[in-house]
């Protein structure tokens, strides 16, 4: 499991797409932090003023970033036939967990780097924003693994991933703004409702993420190679 985790983690850092996304996240984070610093906003909105760039990117594009980099996290193993070799070394459950850990550690490093750059400007490390962004990305990672487990072709997993990552933010935000009962229930299935509340409510996002991973493991163990 740990070998799979490290392999996935290292593989992500070697990708040109990953380098571009990391640079983009870091650049926007620093740019908005400098802008917030120049405004001289009071302490009540200090964290929001410095972290608005990173938070906005994660909320609206975070899942898209995850899908772009990891849409084939499981499906590529089917297409390359390497899955037959992996299951001789470890269990299918460990493959899913190892992949999930590897992708999660990668994004933890990316977010920590962005928050560290913001801290260099603000002289404060904003743990609340770091935790919120991390939990949000864990949701996206779990959804990505779920999609990649059910869709064996990498081209299809990418298309479905892009559609999901663009649709979910719209549905999630609409469910918060509209009183329509036909759509309001959707908010409980997306991370946006829980992120709008206090930190303890983020447990709801972690529960949803755990459910996605559990379904992935169950389906993966029953799937024919």
mmCIF file of N, CA, C and O in Angstrom, residues 123-167:
data_model
loop_
_atom_site.group_PDB
_atom_site.id
_atom_site.type_symbol
_atom_site.label_atom_id
_atom_site.label_comp_id
_atom_site.label_asym_id
_atom_site.label_seq_id
_atom_site.Cartn_x
_atom_site.Cartn_y
_atom_site.Cartn_z
ATOM 1 N N UNK A 123 2.626 37.158 7.110
ATOM 2 C CA UNK A 123 3.296 36.886 8.398
ATOM 3 C C UNK A 123 2.439 36.006 9.317
ATOM 4 O O UNK A 123 2.709 35.910 10.515
ATOM 5 N N UNK A 124 1.394 35.374 8.748
ATOM 6 C CA UNK A 124 0.509 34.492 9.521
ATOM 7 C C UNK A 124 0.191 33.264 8.666
ATOM 8 O O UNK A 124 -0.052 33.394 7.460
ATOM 9 N N UNK A 125 0.214 32.093 9.310
ATOM 10 C CA UNK A 125 -0.212 30.884 8.600
ATOM 11 C C UNK A 125 -1.679 30.631 8.949
ATOM 12 O O UNK A 125 -2.027 30.418 10.107
ATOM 13 N N UNK A 126 -2.542 30.653 7.934
ATOM 14 C CA UNK A 126 -3.979 30.550 8.155
ATOM 15 C C UNK A 126 -4.412 29.087 8.134
ATOM 16 O O UNK A 126 -4.707 28.518 7.072
ATOM 17 N N UNK A 127 -4.462 28.479 9.310
ATOM 18 C CA UNK A 127 -4.771 27.055 9.425
ATOM 19 C C UNK A 127 -6.210 26.739 9.004
ATOM 20 O O UNK A 127 -6.480 25.672 8.439
ATOM 21 N N UNK A 128 -7.133 27.653 9.273
ATOM 22 C CA UNK A 128 -8.530 27.397 8.932
ATOM 23 C C UNK A 128 -8.692 27.215 7.429
ATOM 24 O O UNK A 128 -9.339 26.252 6.974
ATOM 25 N N UNK A 129 -8.123 28.108 6.652
ATOM 26 C CA UNK A 129 -8.214 28.007 5.195
ATOM 27 C C UNK A 129 -7.511 26.757 4.692
ATOM 28 O O UNK A 129 -8.003 26.072 3.791
ATOM 29 N N UNK A 130 -6.372 26.439 5.293
ATOM 30 C CA UNK A 130 -5.624 25.234 4.906
ATOM 31 C C UNK A 130 -6.469 23.985 5.130
ATOM 32 O O UNK A 130 -6.539 23.104 4.264
ATOM 33 N N UNK A 131 -7.131 23.906 6.272
ATOM 34 C CA UNK A 131 -7.975 22.744 6.589
ATOM 35 C C UNK A 131 -9.169 22.681 5.639
ATOM 36 O O UNK A 131 -9.513 21.608 5.109
ATOM 37 N N UNK A 132 -9.812 23.820 5.395
ATOM 38 C CA UNK A 132 -10.971 23.845 4.503
ATOM 39 C C UNK A 132 -10.601 23.395 3.091
ATOM 40 O O UNK A 132 -11.303 22.576 2.488
ATOM 41 N N UNK A 133 -9.507 23.929 2.575
ATOM 42 C CA UNK A 133 -9.071 23.570 1.218
ATOM 43 C C UNK A 133 -8.667 22.099 1.143
ATOM 44 O O UNK A 133 -8.955 21.413 0.152
ATOM 45 N N UNK A 134 -8.008 21.610 2.188
ATOM 46 C CA UNK A 134 -7.581 20.210 2.220
ATOM 47 C C UNK A 134 -8.782 19.271 2.200
ATOM 48 O O UNK A 134 -8.819 18.313 1.418
ATOM 49 N N UNK A 135 -9.774 19.548 3.033
ATOM 50 C CA UNK A 135 -10.970 18.710 3.096
ATOM 51 C C UNK A 135 -11.722 18.752 1.769
ATOM 52 O O UNK A 135 -12.221 17.722 1.282
ATOM 53 N N UNK A 136 -11.792 19.926 1.165
ATOM 54 C CA UNK A 136 -12.455 20.056 -0.138
ATOM 55 C C UNK A 136 -11.758 19.196 -1.186
ATOM 56 O O UNK A 136 -12.415 18.502 -1.976
ATOM 57 N N UNK A 137 -10.434 19.223 -1.197
ATOM 58 C CA UNK A 137 -9.678 18.441 -2.179
ATOM 59 C C UNK A 137 -9.800 16.945 -1.920
ATOM 60 O O UNK A 137 -9.793 16.135 -2.857
ATOM 61 N N UNK A 138 -9.926 16.547 -0.654
ATOM 62 C CA UNK A 138 -10.128 15.131 -0.330
ATOM 63 C C UNK A 138 -11.439 14.649 -0.945
ATOM 64 O O UNK A 138 -11.529 13.522 -1.460
ATOM 65 N N UNK A 139 -12.464 15.483 -0.910
ATOM 66 C CA UNK A 139 -13.744 15.158 -1.554
ATOM 67 C C UNK A 139 -13.521 14.940 -3.052
ATOM 68 O O UNK A 139 -14.001 13.951 -3.630
ATOM 69 N N UNK A 140 -12.800 15.863 -3.688
ATOM 70 C CA UNK A 140 -12.526 15.747 -5.119
ATOM 71 C C UNK A 140 -11.711 14.509 -5.456
ATOM 72 O O UNK A 140 -11.960 13.841 -6.470
ATOM 73 N N UNK A 141 -10.738 14.176 -4.611
ATOM 74 C CA UNK A 141 -9.902 12.989 -4.821
ATOM 75 C C UNK A 141 -10.745 11.718 -4.731
ATOM 76 O O UNK A 141 -10.621 10.816 -5.574
ATOM 77 N N UNK A 142 -11.605 11.643 -3.742
ATOM 78 C CA UNK A 142 -12.462 10.468 -3.563
ATOM 79 C C UNK A 142 -13.419 10.299 -4.733
ATOM 80 O O UNK A 142 -13.644 9.184 -5.209
ATOM 81 N N UNK A 143 -13.967 11.415 -5.210
ATOM 82 C CA UNK A 143 -14.873 11.372 -6.358
ATOM 83 C C UNK A 143 -14.128 10.945 -7.622
ATOM 84 O O UNK A 143 -14.657 10.203 -8.452
ATOM 85 N N UNK A 144 -12.905 11.407 -7.758
ATOM 86 C CA UNK A 144 -12.073 11.033 -8.905
ATOM 87 C C UNK A 144 -11.780 9.538 -8.913
ATOM 88 O O UNK A 144 -11.866 8.876 -9.954
ATOM 89 N N UNK A 145 -11.431 9.004 -7.756
ATOM 90 C CA UNK A 145 -11.147 7.567 -7.650
ATOM 91 C C UNK A 145 -12.407 6.754 -7.926
ATOM 92 O O UNK A 145 -12.365 5.718 -8.606
ATOM 93 N N UNK A 146 -13.541 7.219 -7.420
ATOM 94 C CA UNK A 146 -14.813 6.539 -7.671
ATOM 95 C C UNK A 146 -15.097 6.477 -9.175
ATOM 96 O O UNK A 146 -15.463 5.416 -9.711
ATOM 97 N N UNK A 147 -14.925 7.598 -9.850
ATOM 98 C CA UNK A 147 -15.159 7.660 -11.296
ATOM 99 C C UNK A 147 -14.196 6.760 -12.054
ATOM 100 O O UNK A 147 -14.597 6.012 -12.946
ATOM 101 N N UNK A 148 -12.928 6.803 -11.689
ATOM 102 C CA UNK A 148 -11.906 6.024 -12.377
ATOM 103 C C UNK A 148 -12.077 4.530 -12.149
ATOM 104 O O UNK A 148 -11.671 3.717 -12.975
ATOM 105 N N UNK A 149 -12.679 4.162 -11.023
ATOM 106 C CA UNK A 149 -12.922 2.746 -10.727
ATOM 107 C C UNK A 149 -14.055 2.189 -11.581
ATOM 108 O O UNK A 149 -14.000 1.049 -12.043
ATOM 109 N N UNK A 150 -15.083 3.006 -11.795
ATOM 110 C CA UNK A 150 -16.232 2.562 -12.573
ATOM 111 C C UNK A 150 -16.010 2.661 -14.080
ATOM 112 O O UNK A 150 -16.634 1.927 -14.852
ATOM 113 N N UNK A 151 -15.126 3.586 -14.501
ATOM 114 C CA UNK A 151 -14.878 3.791 -15.937
ATOM 115 C C UNK A 151 -13.474 3.295 -16.270
ATOM 116 O O UNK A 151 -12.482 3.881 -15.830
ATOM 117 N N UNK A 152 -13.390 2.250 -17.064
ATOM 118 C CA UNK A 152 -12.105 1.599 -17.320
ATOM 119 C C UNK A 152 -11.266 2.296 -18.391
ATOM 120 O O UNK A 152 -10.045 2.139 -18.425
ATOM 121 N N UNK A 153 -11.904 3.058 -19.279
ATOM 122 C CA UNK A 153 -11.180 3.733 -20.355
ATOM 123 C C UNK A 153 -10.763 5.130 -19.910
ATOM 124 O O UNK A 153 -11.596 5.915 -19.454
ATOM 125 N N UNK A 154 -9.489 5.453 -20.076
ATOM 126 C CA UNK A 154 -8.968 6.736 -19.597
ATOM 127 C C UNK A 154 -9.587 7.928 -20.312
ATOM 128 O O UNK A 154 -9.805 8.974 -19.707
ATOM 129 N N UNK A 155 -9.880 7.766 -21.610
ATOM 130 C CA UNK A 155 -10.486 8.878 -22.359
ATOM 131 C C UNK A 155 -11.875 9.194 -21.823
ATOM 132 O O UNK A 155 -12.263 10.363 -21.690
ATOM 133 N N UNK A 156 -12.623 8.155 -21.481
ATOM 134 C CA UNK A 156 -13.972 8.356 -20.953
ATOM 135 C C UNK A 156 -13.938 8.929 -19.538
ATOM 136 O O UNK A 156 -14.750 9.782 -19.188
ATOM 137 N N UNK A 157 -12.995 8.458 -18.719
ATOM 138 C CA UNK A 157 -12.891 8.967 -17.349
ATOM 139 C C UNK A 157 -12.548 10.451 -17.330
ATOM 140 O O UNK A 157 -12.990 11.190 -16.451
ATOM 141 N N UNK A 158 -11.760 10.900 -18.308
ATOM 142 C CA UNK A 158 -11.417 12.323 -18.399
ATOM 143 C C UNK A 158 -12.642 13.155 -18.752
ATOM 144 O O UNK A 158 -12.909 14.193 -18.136
ATOM 145 N N UNK A 159 -13.398 12.708 -19.747
ATOM 146 C CA UNK A 159 -14.587 13.445 -20.176
ATOM 147 C C UNK A 159 -15.607 13.523 -19.040
ATOM 148 O O UNK A 159 -16.136 14.602 -18.729
ATOM 149 N N UNK A 160 -15.869 12.379 -18.406
ATOM 150 C CA UNK A 160 -16.827 12.347 -17.298
ATOM 151 C C UNK A 160 -16.325 13.213 -16.136
ATOM 152 O O UNK A 160 -17.097 13.934 -15.502
ATOM 153 N N UNK A 161 -15.021 13.156 -15.873
ATOM 154 C CA UNK A 161 -14.431 13.942 -14.795
ATOM 155 C C UNK A 161 -14.569 15.436 -15.021
ATOM 156 O O UNK A 161 -14.912 16.187 -14.091
ATOM 157 N N UNK A 162 -14.313 15.881 -16.245
ATOM 158 C CA UNK A 162 -14.433 17.305 -16.567
ATOM 159 C C UNK A 162 -15.882 17.757 -16.413
ATOM 160 O O UNK A 162 -16.162 18.832 -15.862
ATOM 161 N N UNK A 163 -16.819 16.941 -16.901
ATOM 162 C CA UNK A 163 -18.247 17.282 -16.786
ATOM 163 C C UNK A 163 -18.653 17.384 -15.314
ATOM 164 O O UNK A 163 -19.331 18.337 -14.904
ATOM 165 N N UNK A 164 -18.235 16.403 -14.511
ATOM 166 C CA UNK A 164 -18.564 16.416 -13.082
ATOM 167 C C UNK A 164 -17.963 17.623 -12.375
ATOM 168 O O UNK A 164 -18.634 18.285 -11.576
ATOM 169 N N UNK A 165 -16.705 17.909 -12.660
ATOM 170 C CA UNK A 165 -16.004 18.995 -11.965
ATOM 171 C C UNK A 165 -16.533 20.373 -12.341
ATOM 172 O O UNK A 165 -16.361 21.331 -11.583
ATOM 173 N N UNK A 166 -17.166 20.476 -13.516
ATOM 174 C CA UNK A 166 -17.764 21.748 -13.922
ATOM 175 C C UNK A 166 -19.224 21.853 -13.485
ATOM 176 O O UNK A 166 -19.728 22.944 -13.235
ATOM 177 N N UNK A 167 -19.885 20.706 -13.384
ATOM 178 C CA UNK A 167 -21.309 20.693 -13.021
ATOM 179 C C UNK A 167 -21.522 20.810 -11.510
ATOM 180 O O UNK A 167 -22.422 21.529 -11.059
#
